[in-house]
Every structure is written in structure tokens, then in C-alpha cells.
PDB file of C-alpha atoms in Angstrom:
ATOM      1  CA  MET A  23      -1.098   7.617  42.834  1.00  0.00           C
ATOM      2  CA  ILE A  24      -4.070   4.786  43.862  1.00  0.00           C
ATOM      3  CA  ALA A  25      -4.293   4.114  39.217  1.00  0.00           C
ATOM      4  CA  ASP A  26      -0.402   3.235  40.313  1.00  0.00           C
ATOM      5  CA  ASP A  27      -1.578   1.186  43.281  1.00  0.00           C
ATOM      6  CA  CYS A  28      -4.088  -1.640  41.551  1.00  0.00           C
ATOM      7  CA  GLU A  29      -1.393  -1.593  38.889  1.00  0.00           C
ATOM      8  CA  ALA A  30       0.882  -2.370  40.948  1.00  0.00           C
ATOM      9  CA  GLY A  31      -1.630  -5.211  42.802  1.00  0.00           C
ATOM     10  CA  VAL A  32      -2.608  -6.836  39.765  1.00  0.00           C
ATOM     11  CA  MET A  33       0.791  -6.829  38.103  1.00  0.00           C
ATOM     12  CA  VAL A  34       1.887  -9.474  41.511  1.00  0.00           C
ATOM     13  CA  MET A  35      -1.753 -11.500  41.519  1.00  0.00           C
ATOM     14  CA  MET A  36      -0.840 -12.195  38.052  1.00  0.00           C
ATOM     15  CA  SER A  37       2.663 -13.376  38.370  1.00  0.00           C
ATOM     16  CA  CYS A  38       1.314 -15.514  41.634  1.00  0.00           C
ATOM     17  CA  CYS A  39      -0.771 -18.626  41.784  1.00  0.00           C
ATOM     18  CA  ALA A  40      -3.897 -17.808  42.506  1.00  0.00           C
ATOM     19  CA  SER A  41      -4.748 -20.359  44.763  1.00  0.00           C
ATOM     20  CA  CYS A  42      -1.824 -21.232  46.907  1.00  0.00           C
ATOM     21  CA  GLY A  43       0.592 -18.067  46.548  1.00  0.00           C
ATOM     22  CA  ILE A  44       3.283 -19.429  44.801  1.00  0.00           C
ATOM     23  CA  PRO A  45       5.030 -17.444  42.271  1.00  0.00           C
ATOM     24  CA  GLU A  46       6.081 -17.763  39.136  1.00  0.00           C
ATOM     25  CA  CYS A  47       9.627 -18.524  38.292  1.00  0.00           C
ATOM     26  CA  ASP A  48      12.372 -20.915  35.478  1.00  0.00           C
ATOM     27  CA  ASP A  49      11.014 -24.327  37.026  1.00  0.00           C
ATOM     28  CA  ILE A  50       6.832 -23.318  37.638  1.00  0.00           C
ATOM     29  CA  LYS A  51       5.657 -21.562  34.742  1.00  0.00           C
ATOM     30  CA  LEU A  52       1.107 -20.092  35.200  1.00  0.00           C
ATOM     31  CA  LYS A  53      -1.759 -20.720  32.482  1.00  0.00           C
ATOM     32  CA  ASP A  54      -4.287 -18.226  32.728  1.00  0.00           C
ATOM     33  CA  CYS A  55      -7.453 -19.693  33.628  1.00  0.00           C
ATOM     34  CA  ALA A  56      -9.137 -21.281  29.977  1.00  0.00           C
ATOM     35  CA  THR A  57     -11.968 -19.552  30.130  1.00  0.00           C
ATOM     36  CA  CYS A  58     -11.327 -15.812  32.109  1.00  0.00           C
ATOM     37  CA  ASP A  59      -7.671 -13.137  31.919  1.00  0.00           C
ATOM     38  CA  LEU A  60      -7.860 -12.578  35.199  1.00  0.00           C
ATOM     39  CA  VAL A  61      -6.099 -15.205  37.413  1.00  0.00           C
ATOM     40  CA  ARG A  62      -3.516 -17.882  37.007  1.00  0.00           C
ATOM     41  CA  TYR A  63      -2.354 -20.804  38.112  1.00  0.00           C
ATOM     42  CA  CYS A  64       0.432 -23.058  39.061  1.00  0.00           C
ATOM     43  CA  SER A  65      -1.300 -26.467  38.193  1.00  0.00           C
ATOM     44  CA  GLU A  66      -5.076 -28.273  37.375  1.00  0.00           C
ATOM     45  CA  GLU A  67      -4.962 -29.505  40.678  1.00  0.00           C
ATOM     46  CA  CYS A  68      -5.093 -25.365  42.265  1.00  0.00           C
ATOM     47  CA  GLN A  69      -7.392 -24.446  39.545  1.00  0.00           C
ATOM     48  CA  GLU A  70      -9.788 -26.577  41.004  1.00  0.00           C
ATOM     49  CA  ASN A  71      -9.655 -26.278  44.839  1.00  0.00           C
ATOM     50  CA  HIS A  72      -9.562 -22.296  44.169  1.00  0.00           C
ATOM     51  CA  ALA A  73     -12.658 -23.182  40.947  1.00  0.00           C
ATOM     52  CA  SER A  74     -15.750 -22.026  44.402  1.00  0.00           C
ATOM     53  CA  GLN A  75     -13.874 -19.294  45.093  1.00  0.00           C
ATOM     54  CA  HIS A  76     -13.329 -18.142  41.090  1.00  0.00           C
ATOM     55  CA  LYS A  77     -16.486 -18.936  39.559  1.00  0.00           C
ATOM     56  CA  GLU A  78     -18.969 -16.015  40.289  1.00  0.00           C
ATOM     57  CA  ALA A  79     -15.614 -13.253  39.223  1.00  0.00           C
ATOM     58  CA  CYS A  80     -14.845 -16.023  36.521  1.00  0.00           C
ATOM     59  CA  LYS A  81     -18.479 -15.898  34.922  1.00  0.00           C
ATOM     60  CA  LYS A  82     -18.726 -12.215  35.255  1.00  0.00           C
ATOM     61  CA  ARG A  83     -14.836 -11.077  32.977  1.00  0.00           C
ATOM     62  CA  ALA A  84     -16.168 -14.056  31.134  1.00  0.00           C
ATOM     63  CA  ALA A  85     -19.532 -12.474  29.645  1.00  0.00           C
ATOM     64  CA  GLU A  86     -17.820  -9.083  30.101  1.00  0.00           C
ATOM     65  CA  LEU A  87     -14.864 -10.977  27.142  1.00  0.00           C
ATOM     66  CA  ARG A  88     -17.149 -11.836  25.024  1.00  0.00           C
ATOM     67  CA  ASP A  89     -19.428  -8.539  24.802  1.00  0.00           C
ATOM     68  CA  GLU A  90     -16.271  -7.153  23.915  1.00  0.00           C
ATOM     69  CA  LEU A  91     -15.862  -9.450  20.465  1.00  0.00           C
ATOM     70  CA  LEU A  92     -19.761  -9.064  19.714  1.00  0.00           C
ATOM     71  CA  PHE A  93     -19.472  -4.976  20.094  1.00  0.00           C
ATOM     72  CA  LYS A  94     -16.596  -4.450  17.928  1.00  0.00           C
ATOM     73  CA  GLN A  95     -17.271  -2.773  14.884  1.00  0.00           C
ATOM     74  CA  PRO A  96     -15.428  -5.343  12.004  1.00  0.00           C
ATOM     75  CA  GLU A  97     -13.083  -4.464   9.562  1.00  0.00           C
ATOM     76  CA  SER A  98     -15.518  -4.985   6.910  1.00  0.00           C
ATOM     77  CA  THR A  99     -17.906  -7.515   6.540  1.00  0.00           C
ATOM     78  CA  HIS A 100     -17.959 -11.717   5.977  1.00  0.00           C
ATOM     79  CA  PHE A 101     -17.664 -11.809   2.095  1.00  0.00           C
ATOM     80  CA  GLY A 102     -13.967  -9.477   2.701  1.00  0.00           C
ATOM     81  CA  ASP A 103     -12.744  -7.945  -0.459  1.00  0.00           C
ATOM     82  CA  CYS A 104     -12.593  -9.185  -3.893  1.00  0.00           C
ATOM     83  CA  PRO A 105      -9.191 -10.748  -4.160  1.00  0.00           C
ATOM     84  CA  ILE A 106      -9.066  -8.762  -7.816  1.00  0.00           C
ATOM     85  CA  CYS A 107      -9.573  -4.912  -7.782  1.00  0.00           C
ATOM     86  CA  CYS A 108      -9.142  -5.284  -3.474  1.00  0.00           C
ATOM     87  CA  LEU A 109     -13.140  -3.541  -3.246  1.00  0.00           C
ATOM     88  CA  PRO A 110     -15.240  -4.838  -0.296  1.00  0.00           C
ATOM     89  CA  LEU A 111     -17.824  -7.081  -2.084  1.00  0.00           C
ATOM     90  CA  PRO A 112     -21.551  -5.663  -2.273  1.00  0.00           C
ATOM     91  CA  LEU A 113     -23.704  -7.866  -0.102  1.00  0.00           C
ATOM     92  CA  ASP A 114     -26.161  -8.433  -2.902  1.00  0.00           C
ATOM     93  CA  ARG A 115     -25.409 -12.458  -4.268  1.00  0.00           C
ATOM     94  CA  GLU A 116     -26.045 -11.285  -7.078  1.00  0.00           C
ATOM     95  CA  LYS A 117     -23.540  -8.712  -7.690  1.00  0.00           C
ATOM     96  CA  SER A 118     -20.116 -12.062  -6.885  1.00  0.00           C
ATOM     97  CA  GLY A 119     -19.414 -15.072  -7.574  1.00  0.00           C
ATOM     98  CA  MET A 120     -17.973 -18.493  -6.366  1.00  0.00           C
ATOM     99  CA  HIS A 121     -16.060 -19.817  -9.025  1.00  0.00           C
ATOM    100  CA  GLN A 122     -15.743 -23.397  -7.981  1.00  0.00           C
ATOM    101  CA  CYS A 123     -12.581 -23.958  -9.172  1.00  0.00           C
ATOM    102  CA  CYS A 124     -10.284 -21.704  -6.721  1.00  0.00           C
ATOM    103  CA  SER A 125     -13.430 -21.341  -4.377  1.00  0.00           C
ATOM    104  CA  LYS A 126     -12.699 -17.609  -4.118  1.00  0.00           C
ATOM    105  CA  VAL A 127     -15.589 -15.050  -4.229  1.00  0.00           C
ATOM    106  CA  VAL A 128     -15.130 -12.217  -6.783  1.00  0.00           C
ATOM    107  CA  CYS A 129     -17.438  -9.281  -7.834  1.00  0.00           C
ATOM    108  CA  ASN A 130     -19.191  -9.076 -10.753  1.00  0.00           C
ATOM    109  CA  GLY A 131     -16.933  -6.814 -12.222  1.00  0.00           C
ATOM    110  CA  CYS A 132     -14.204  -7.928 -12.736  1.00  0.00           C
ATOM    111  CA  THR A 133     -16.130 -11.544 -13.963  1.00  0.00           C
ATOM    112  CA  PHE A 134     -17.806  -9.197 -16.643  1.00  0.00           C
ATOM    113  CA  ALA A 135     -14.117  -7.480 -17.310  1.00  0.00           C
ATOM    114  CA  ASN A 136     -11.753 -11.043 -17.546  1.00  0.00           C
ATOM    115  CA  ASN A 137     -14.931 -11.880 -19.738  1.00  0.00           C
ATOM    116  CA  LEU A 138     -14.657  -8.900 -22.666  1.00  0.00           C
ATOM    117  CA  ARG A 139     -10.380  -9.152 -22.534  1.00  0.00           C
ATOM    118  CA  ILE A 140     -11.430 -12.844 -23.507  1.00  0.00           C
ATOM    119  CA  MET A 141     -13.981 -12.051 -26.155  1.00  0.00           C
ATOM    120  CA  GLU A 142     -11.437  -9.132 -27.460  1.00  0.00           C
ATOM    121  CA  GLU A 143      -8.469 -11.603 -27.181  1.00  0.00           C
ATOM    122  CA  ARG A 144     -10.146 -14.112 -28.413  1.00  0.00           C
ATOM    123  CA  LEU A 145      -9.362 -16.483 -26.385  1.00  0.00           C
ATOM    124  CA  GLU A 146     -10.548 -19.916 -23.899  1.00  0.00           C
ATOM    125  CA  TYR A 147     -12.605 -18.546 -21.224  1.00  0.00           C
ATOM    126  CA  SER A 148     -11.472 -18.961 -17.559  1.00  0.00           C
ATOM    127  CA  CYS A 149     -11.033 -18.006 -13.971  1.00  0.00           C
ATOM    128  CA  SER A 150     -11.008 -14.462 -13.546  1.00  0.00           C
ATOM    129  CA  PHE A 151      -8.810 -15.155 -10.350  1.00  0.00           C
ATOM    130  CA  CYS A 152      -5.948 -18.475 -11.009  1.00  0.00           C
ATOM    131  CA  ARG A 153      -6.775 -18.285 -15.469  1.00  0.00           C
ATOM    132  CA  GLU A 154      -8.387 -22.371 -14.890  1.00  0.00           C
ATOM    133  CA  PRO A 155     -10.060 -23.526 -17.490  1.00  0.00           C
ATOM    134  CA  VAL A 156     -13.332 -22.690 -17.370  1.00  0.00           C
ATOM    135  CA  LEU A 157     -14.773 -26.289 -17.379  1.00  0.00           C
ATOM    136  CA  SER A 158     -17.499 -27.398 -20.279  1.00  0.00           C
ATOM    137  CA  THR A 159     -19.599 -30.568 -19.443  1.00  0.00           C
ATOM    138  CA  GLN A 160     -21.255 -30.919 -15.702  1.00  0.00           C
ATOM    139  CA  GLU A 161     -19.351 -34.611 -14.887  1.00  0.00           C
ATOM    140  CA  GLU A 162     -15.886 -32.637 -14.779  1.00  0.00           C
ATOM    141  CA  ARG A 163     -17.119 -29.456 -12.600  1.00  0.00           C
ATOM    142  CA  ASP A 164     -18.848 -32.498 -10.383  1.00  0.00           C
ATOM    143  CA  LYS A 165     -15.613 -33.939 -10.564  1.00  0.00           C
ATOM    144  CA  GLN A 166     -13.889 -30.163  -9.529  1.00  0.00           C
ATOM    145  CA  ARG A 167     -16.191 -29.605  -6.686  1.00  0.00           C
ATOM    146  CA  MET A 168     -15.490 -33.489  -4.811  1.00  0.00           C
ATOM    147  CA  LYS A 169     -12.337 -32.898  -5.713  1.00  0.00           C
ATOM    148  CA  ARG A 170     -12.316 -29.264  -3.273  1.00  0.00           C
ATOM    149  CA  ILE A 171     -14.794 -30.755  -1.166  1.00  0.00           C
ATOM    150  CA  GLU A 172     -12.794 -33.893  -0.096  1.00  0.00           C
ATOM    151  CA  ALA A 173     -10.031 -31.350   0.386  1.00  0.00           C
ATOM    152  CA  ASN A 174     -12.154 -29.940   3.340  1.00  0.00           C
ATOM    153  CA  ASP A 175     -12.303 -26.223   1.795  1.00  0.00           C
ATOM    154  CA  PRO A 176     -14.718 -24.554   4.369  1.00  0.00           C
ATOM    155  CA  VAL A 177     -16.267 -22.724   0.998  1.00  0.00           C
ATOM    156  CA  ALA A 178     -16.935 -25.588  -1.042  1.00  0.00           C
ATOM    157  CA  LEU A 179     -18.555 -27.538   1.965  1.00  0.00           C
ATOM    158  CA  ARG A 180     -20.395 -24.855   2.888  1.00  0.00           C
ATOM    159  CA  GLU A 181     -21.522 -24.003  -0.748  1.00  0.00           C
ATOM    160  CA  GLU A 182     -22.648 -28.118  -0.880  1.00  0.00           C
ATOM    161  CA  GLY A 183     -24.497 -27.112   1.911  1.00  0.00           C
ATOM    162  CA  VAL A 184     -26.686 -24.380   0.676  1.00  0.00           C
ATOM    163  CA  LYS A 185     -27.149 -26.914  -2.600  1.00  0.00           C
ATOM    164  CA  GLN A 186     -28.380 -29.717   0.037  1.00  0.00           C
ATOM    165  CA  TYR A 187     -30.805 -27.525   1.176  1.00  0.00           C
ATOM    166  CA  VAL A 188     -32.172 -26.320  -1.621  1.00  0.00           C
ATOM    167  CA  LYS A 189     -33.151 -29.473  -2.471  1.00  0.00           C
ATOM    168  CA  SER A 190     -34.413 -29.319   1.205  1.00  0.00           C
ATOM    169  CA  ASP A 191     -32.391 -32.341   1.457  1.00  0.00           C
ATOM    170  CA  TYR A 192     -31.979 -30.589   5.395  1.00  0.00           C
ATOM    171  CA  SER A 193     -29.406 -33.722   6.887  1.00  0.00           C
ATOM    172  CA  SER A 194     -27.404 -33.275   4.850  1.00  0.00           C
ATOM    173  CA  ALA A 195     -26.956 -29.751   4.052  1.00  0.00           C
ATOM    174  CA  PHE A 196     -26.476 -29.675   8.240  1.00  0.00           C
ATOM    175  CA  GLU A 197     -23.434 -32.015   7.329  1.00  0.00           C
ATOM    176  CA  TYR A 198     -21.877 -29.674   4.899  1.00  0.00           C
ATOM    177  CA  PHE A 199     -22.556 -26.654   7.409  1.00  0.00           C
ATOM    178  CA  THR A 200     -21.615 -28.123  10.170  1.00  0.00           C
ATOM    179  CA  ARG A 201     -18.163 -29.504   8.850  1.00  0.00           C
ATOM    180  CA  ALA A 202     -17.546 -25.720   7.156  1.00  0.00           C
ATOM    181  CA  ALA A 203     -18.275 -24.262  10.797  1.00  0.00           C
ATOM    182  CA  GLU A 204     -15.897 -26.017  12.534  1.00  0.00           C
ATOM    183  CA  LEU A 205     -13.089 -25.291  10.642  1.00  0.00           C
ATOM    184  CA  GLY A 206     -14.725 -21.480  10.614  1.00  0.00           C
ATOM    185  CA  ASP A 207     -16.443 -20.121   7.317  1.00  0.00           C
ATOM    186  CA  VAL A 208     -19.123 -17.658   9.065  1.00  0.00           C
ATOM    187  CA  ASP A 209     -21.275 -18.234   6.811  1.00  0.00           C
ATOM    188  CA  ALA A 210     -21.748 -21.531   8.248  1.00  0.00           C
ATOM    189  CA  HIS A 211     -22.447 -20.963  11.782  1.00  0.00           C
ATOM    190  CA  TYR A 212     -25.398 -18.566  10.196  1.00  0.00           C
ATOM    191  CA  SER A 213     -26.715 -20.730   7.729  1.00  0.00           C
ATOM    192  CA  LEU A 214     -26.718 -23.377  11.236  1.00  0.00           C
ATOM    193  CA  SER A 215     -28.544 -20.510  13.021  1.00  0.00           C
ATOM    194  CA  LEU A 216     -31.400 -20.258  10.684  1.00  0.00           C
ATOM    195  CA  MET A 217     -31.502 -24.123  10.310  1.00  0.00           C
ATOM    196  CA  TYR A 218     -32.318 -24.250  14.296  1.00  0.00           C
ATOM    197  CA  TYR A 219     -33.986 -21.200  14.307  1.00  0.00           C
ATOM    198  CA  ASN A 220     -37.047 -22.791  11.120  1.00  0.00           C
ATOM    199  CA  GLY A 221     -36.260 -26.168  12.216  1.00  0.00           C
ATOM    200  CA  HIS A 222     -35.587 -27.346   8.945  1.00  0.00           C
ATOM    201  CA  GLY A 223     -33.015 -31.310   9.597  1.00  0.00           C
ATOM    202  CA  VAL A 224     -32.924 -30.388  13.647  1.00  0.00           C
ATOM    203  CA  GLU A 225     -35.312 -29.491  16.769  1.00  0.00           C
ATOM    204  CA  LYS A 226     -35.969 -25.639  16.890  1.00  0.00           C
ATOM    205  CA  ASP A 227     -33.237 -24.645  20.065  1.00  0.00           C
ATOM    206  CA  LYS A 228     -32.901 -21.124  20.453  1.00  0.00           C
ATOM    207  CA  GLY A 229     -29.684 -22.500  22.332  1.00  0.00           C
ATOM    208  CA  LYS A 230     -27.689 -24.081  19.705  1.00  0.00           C
ATOM    209  CA  GLU A 231     -28.640 -20.876  17.050  1.00  0.00           C
ATOM    210  CA  VAL A 232     -27.920 -18.331  19.304  1.00  0.00           C
ATOM    211  CA  PRO A 233     -24.414 -19.120  19.388  1.00  0.00           C
ATOM    212  CA  HIS A 234     -24.061 -19.711  15.711  1.00  0.00           C
ATOM    213  CA  MET A 235     -25.459 -16.846  15.526  1.00  0.00           C
ATOM    214  CA  GLU A 236     -22.745 -14.954  17.638  1.00  0.00           C
ATOM    215  CA  GLU A 237     -20.074 -16.487  16.009  1.00  0.00           C
ATOM    216  CA  ALA A 238     -21.474 -15.235  12.903  1.00  0.00           C
ATOM    217  CA  THR A 239     -21.383 -12.009  14.258  1.00  0.00           C
ATOM    218  CA  ILE A 240     -18.118 -11.814  15.765  1.00  0.00           C
ATOM    219  CA  GLY A 241     -16.934 -12.923  11.760  1.00  0.00           C
ATOM    220  CA  GLY A 242     -18.261 -10.402   9.913  1.00  0.00           C
ATOM    221  CA  HIS A 243     -21.394 -11.393   9.493  1.00  0.00           C
ATOM    222  CA  PRO A 244     -24.271  -8.513   9.125  1.00  0.00           C
ATOM    223  CA  SER A 245     -27.278 -10.137   9.083  1.00  0.00           C
ATOM    224  CA  ALA A 246     -26.625 -12.002  11.807  1.00  0.00           C
ATOM    225  CA  ARG A 247     -25.890  -8.780  13.677  1.00  0.00           C
ATOM    226  CA  TYR A 248     -29.150  -7.977  12.698  1.00  0.00           C
ATOM    227  CA  ASN A 249     -30.852 -11.742  13.678  1.00  0.00           C
ATOM    228  CA  LEU A 250     -28.761 -11.250  16.909  1.00  0.00           C
ATOM    229  CA  GLY A 251     -30.133  -6.813  17.554  1.00  0.00           C
ATOM    230  CA  CYS A 252     -34.149  -8.588  16.529  1.00  0.00           C
ATOM    231  CA  HIS A 253     -33.211 -11.529  19.862  1.00  0.00           C
ATOM    232  CA  GLU A 254     -32.111  -9.073  22.105  1.00  0.00           C
ATOM    233  CA  TRP A 255     -34.613  -7.177  21.491  1.00  0.00           C
ATOM    234  CA  ASN A 256     -37.440  -9.718  21.553  1.00  0.00           C
ATOM    235  CA  ASN A 257     -35.986 -10.386  25.408  1.00  0.00           C
ATOM    236  CA  GLY A 258     -36.250  -6.902  26.163  1.00  0.00           C
ATOM    237  CA  ASN A 259     -32.429  -5.808  25.221  1.00  0.00           C
ATOM    238  CA  THR A 260     -33.292  -2.825  23.994  1.00  0.00           C
ATOM    239  CA  GLU A 261     -29.726  -0.809  24.197  1.00  0.00           C
ATOM    240  CA  ARG A 262     -28.337  -4.549  23.385  1.00  0.00           C
ATOM    241  CA  ALA A 263     -30.396  -4.311  20.261  1.00  0.00           C
ATOM    242  CA  VAL A 264     -29.726  -1.027  19.230  1.00  0.00           C
ATOM    243  CA  LYS A 265     -26.208  -1.437  19.511  1.00  0.00           C
ATOM    244  CA  HIS A 266     -26.287  -4.203  17.233  1.00  0.00           C
ATOM    245  CA  TRP A 267     -27.980  -2.611  14.230  1.00  0.00           C
ATOM    246  CA  ILE A 268     -25.969   0.297  14.333  1.00  0.00           C
ATOM    247  CA  ILE A 269     -22.422  -1.471  13.272  1.00  0.00           C
ATOM    248  CA  ALA A 270     -25.065  -3.667  10.833  1.00  0.00           C
ATOM    249  CA  ALA A 271     -26.166  -0.997   9.282  1.00  0.00           C
ATOM    250  CA  ALA A 272     -22.765   0.506   9.339  1.00  0.00           C
ATOM    251  CA  GLN A 273     -21.380  -2.590   7.236  1.00  0.00           C
ATOM    252  CA  GLY A 274     -24.179  -1.090   4.844  1.00  0.00           C
ATOM    253  CA  ASP A 275     -27.575  -3.595   6.423  1.00  0.00           C
ATOM    254  CA  ASP A 276     -30.884  -2.444   5.941  1.00  0.00           C
ATOM    255  CA  ASP A 277     -32.628  -4.172   8.073  1.00  0.00           C
ATOM    256  CA  ALA A 278     -30.689  -2.395  10.420  1.00  0.00           C
ATOM    257  CA  ILE A 279     -31.728   0.991   9.458  1.00  0.00           C
ATOM    258  CA  SER A 280     -34.701   0.589   9.217  1.00  0.00           C
ATOM    259  CA  ASP A 281     -35.478  -0.870  12.193  1.00  0.00           C
ATOM    260  CA  LEU A 282     -32.880   2.020  13.614  1.00  0.00           C
ATOM    261  CA  MET A 283     -35.216   4.558  11.461  1.00  0.00           C
ATOM    262  CA  ASP A 284     -38.561   2.968  13.561  1.00  0.00           C
ATOM    263  CA  GLU A 285     -37.013   3.475  17.192  1.00  0.00           C
ATOM    264  CA  PHE A 286     -35.833   7.191  15.698  1.00  0.00           C
ATOM    265  CA  ARG A 287     -39.638   7.461  15.657  1.00  0.00           C
ATOM    266  CA  SER A 288     -40.320   6.058  18.576  1.00  0.00           C
ATOM    267  CA  GLY A 289     -38.065   7.929  21.162  1.00  0.00           C
ATOM    268  CA  ILE A 290     -36.116   4.867  21.093  1.00  0.00           C
ATOM    269  CA  VAL A 291     -32.767   6.176  19.122  1.00  0.00           C
ATOM    270  CA  SER A 292     -31.273   9.533  19.262  1.00  0.00           C
ATOM    271  CA  LYS A 293     -30.851  11.998  16.260  1.00  0.00           C
ATOM    272  CA  ASP A 294     -27.834  12.058  16.852  1.00  0.00           C
ATOM    273  CA  ASP A 295     -26.967   8.286  16.705  1.00  0.00           C
ATOM    274  CA  LEU A 296     -28.968   7.544  13.853  1.00  0.00           C
ATOM    275  CA  ALA A 297     -27.476  10.279  11.679  1.00  0.00           C
ATOM    276  CA  VAL A 298     -23.900   8.539  12.690  1.00  0.00           C
ATOM    277  CA  ALA A 299     -25.880   5.067  11.536  1.00  0.00           C
ATOM    278  CA  LEU A 300     -27.181   6.699   7.854  1.00  0.00           C
ATOM    279  CA  ARG A 301     -23.392   7.937   6.858  1.00  0.00           C
ATOM    280  CA  GLU A 302     -21.525   4.972   8.031  1.00  0.00           C
ATOM    281  CA  HIS A 303     -25.229   2.907   5.900  1.00  0.00           C
ATOM    282  CA  GLN A 304     -24.052   4.955   2.760  1.00  0.00           C
ATOM    283  CA  ALA A 305     -20.782   5.097   3.754  1.00  0.00           C
ATOM    284  CA  ALA A 306     -20.658   1.380   3.187  1.00  0.00           C
ATOM    285  CA  VAL A 307     -23.281   0.708   0.615  1.00  0.00           C
ATOM    286  CA  ASP A 308     -20.417   3.552  -1.783  1.00  0.00           C
ATOM    287  CA  ALA A 309     -17.829   1.710  -0.969  1.00  0.00           C
ATOM    288  CA  THR A 310     -18.955  -1.293  -2.646  1.00  0.00           C
ATOM    289  CA  LYS A 311     -18.958   0.477  -6.115  1.00  0.00           C
ATOM    290  CA  SER A 312     -16.751   1.254  -9.196  1.00  0.00           C
ATOM    291  CA  PRO A 313     -17.084   1.725 -12.617  1.00  0.00           C
ATOM    292  CA  GLN A 314     -16.524  -2.210 -13.414  1.00  0.00           C
ATOM    293  CA  ARG A 315     -18.765  -3.331 -11.047  1.00  0.00           C
ATOM    294  CA  GLU A 316     -22.208  -0.210 -12.590  1.00  0.00           C
ATOM    295  CA  ALA A 317     -20.725  -1.840 -16.253  1.00  0.00           C
ATOM    296  CA  ALA A 318     -21.536  -5.314 -14.647  1.00  0.00           C
ATOM    297  CA  GLU A 319     -25.062  -4.328 -13.640  1.00  0.00           C
ATOM    298  CA  GLU A 320     -25.868  -2.814 -16.260  1.00  0.00           C
ATOM    299  CA  TYR A 321     -24.481  -5.508 -18.528  1.00  0.00           C
ATOM    300  CA  ARG A 322     -26.860  -7.858 -15.706  1.00  0.00           C
ATOM    301  CA  ARG A 323     -30.156  -5.841 -16.380  1.00  0.00           C
ATOM    302  CA  LYS A 324     -29.930  -5.295 -19.914  1.00  0.00           C
ATOM    303  CA  MET A 325     -29.523  -9.417 -19.647  1.00  0.00           C
ATOM    304  CA  LYS A 326     -32.662  -9.769 -18.133  1.00  0.00           C
ATOM    305  CA  SER A 327     -35.017  -7.292 -19.213  1.00  0.00           C
ATOM    306  CA  SER A 328     -33.944  -9.255 -23.323  1.00  0.00           C
ATOM    307  CA  LYS A 329     -35.325 -12.686 -21.344  1.00  0.00           C
TER     308      LYS A 329
END
């Protein structure tokens, strides 16, 4: 009965302006507070008048909503699935590759299978996803890459940022990563967090590093989540750190498992929590395996050993 009364009270409060109390009707539309989901207002003036009374509750609720996003177990990593075989892409970047023509990241297994088909049927080499012919000259490939960058393709922008970063052109890398991040690229947010952490091309700045790290974490980036856990640990927030590592472990992150095992030995992580993390970590790793991918990996190992 008490719960029903509380729920009814919340419904009434949300149907009236929190400042002047006017109810919502055909002529009056209420707008939610832009920061929290606790109150609604009939006008900007009412929102300004109510700001001092609402400030503390708003700040607290905004932090709760942010934590709901941060500690939600992602359905997959930021890599997602291979667009051909639909299996989760491995965290090891050497086991997949981005096709410049379509900006699709395809697992090595599908690329290997496509190359075998091409050799057996004596076809022209083409992209395993979009079937665009592989360009023969570097000049053609550069033009193709720039075309996707000019079209504001976030993946192409981020990859160009990586190229510039490798060349130690941190200023250009920062520009490309920023553009990609503004378009929602998770990896770009992670790269920006590292630039602010290392002070490459920008001043070291925790205030800017952490928000990018959090955005990457929310987007399903296991390394970003692991780093965020380390950040919480260093700030004395042990419980939050362990939560992040458990989620990262369930995504297949090896560093997170290593730290959880260390803290189990220290008595901070329970035996049951570690057991669950180990099972989920193994399940995440196993989900990325297939006979086709194993064949591609075996071929890659042979090619490396023959050099």
C-alpha cells in the first residue's frame, strides 16, 4: 500500500511543473530536467527559479544515472561481430583487419576463406565483404582512404589518426581522433584518453582523460574499462575498481583477470566472484573461435616462421 502511494506521488509530481506546480495539459507541455529524470518544468524561467532547490538532488541523481551506464554489462565489445561470419571479433587486433574500401573490420578467418576462394577460382583479388577489387597501387589506395575521410567516416578518421600517431605527428592524430570521437567512435575516445594520460600532443590532464575513458567504457571497450578500474583503484575506490575488472574480464580482457587473481590472493576478491569471472572470461574467448579462424591463424604462424 505504501509503495503504491509513493508511486502515485511520483506520477503526480512528474505531471506538474516542479517550480510553479502547474499541471501538464494540451496547452502546456512539460520538459524533463536536462541532467536528471526527477523533475519536469513548464518553462526555462521555472527551471532557473527552481535550480537552487533542485541542485543537490539533481547532481546526486545524475551521478546515479552515469553509474548505471558505466556498470552495465555490454552485450559485446566495441569491436562487435565480424560482418561475414557473425562471430564476435577477437580482442587481438592481429586476428582481424579493416578493409579500407568499406571500413569494415573482418576476422582473419573470413579473409582467409575469401582468399582461398579467389585462388581456387582464379579470380581477381577483392574485399571479402563488399567485393570491391583490391587496388594495385599505393596512390590509388591513398585516394580511396582520403575519399572516406572526406566523407567523415569515423572509422577512416580514427585509422588516419592511428597512422599519424605512429609517425609521432600527435597534433594531427589528436585532430583525427577528436573528429572520430565526435561521431561516436569508441576507439577514438580510448585513444584520446591515452593521449591525455601520456601527454602526447596535449598537456597531461586527468579531467579530460577520464571522460574519454568513460565514454569508451560505456561503448564496450575492455581496455578502457580495465584502465578505468585502475584509475578507481588508485583513487582508493576498491569496490568500483573490482566491478570494472569483473565486467572487463567477462569481455575477455586478460589484464583484468590478472588483477582479479592478485586481489583474490590479497583477500579483496571472493572465491565465488573470481570463479564467475574466470568462467565468463573463458566463455568470451571461446566465442571468438572457429575452425575457419584456427586455419587462418595456423597459416599466419607458418608464414611468420618461414620468414
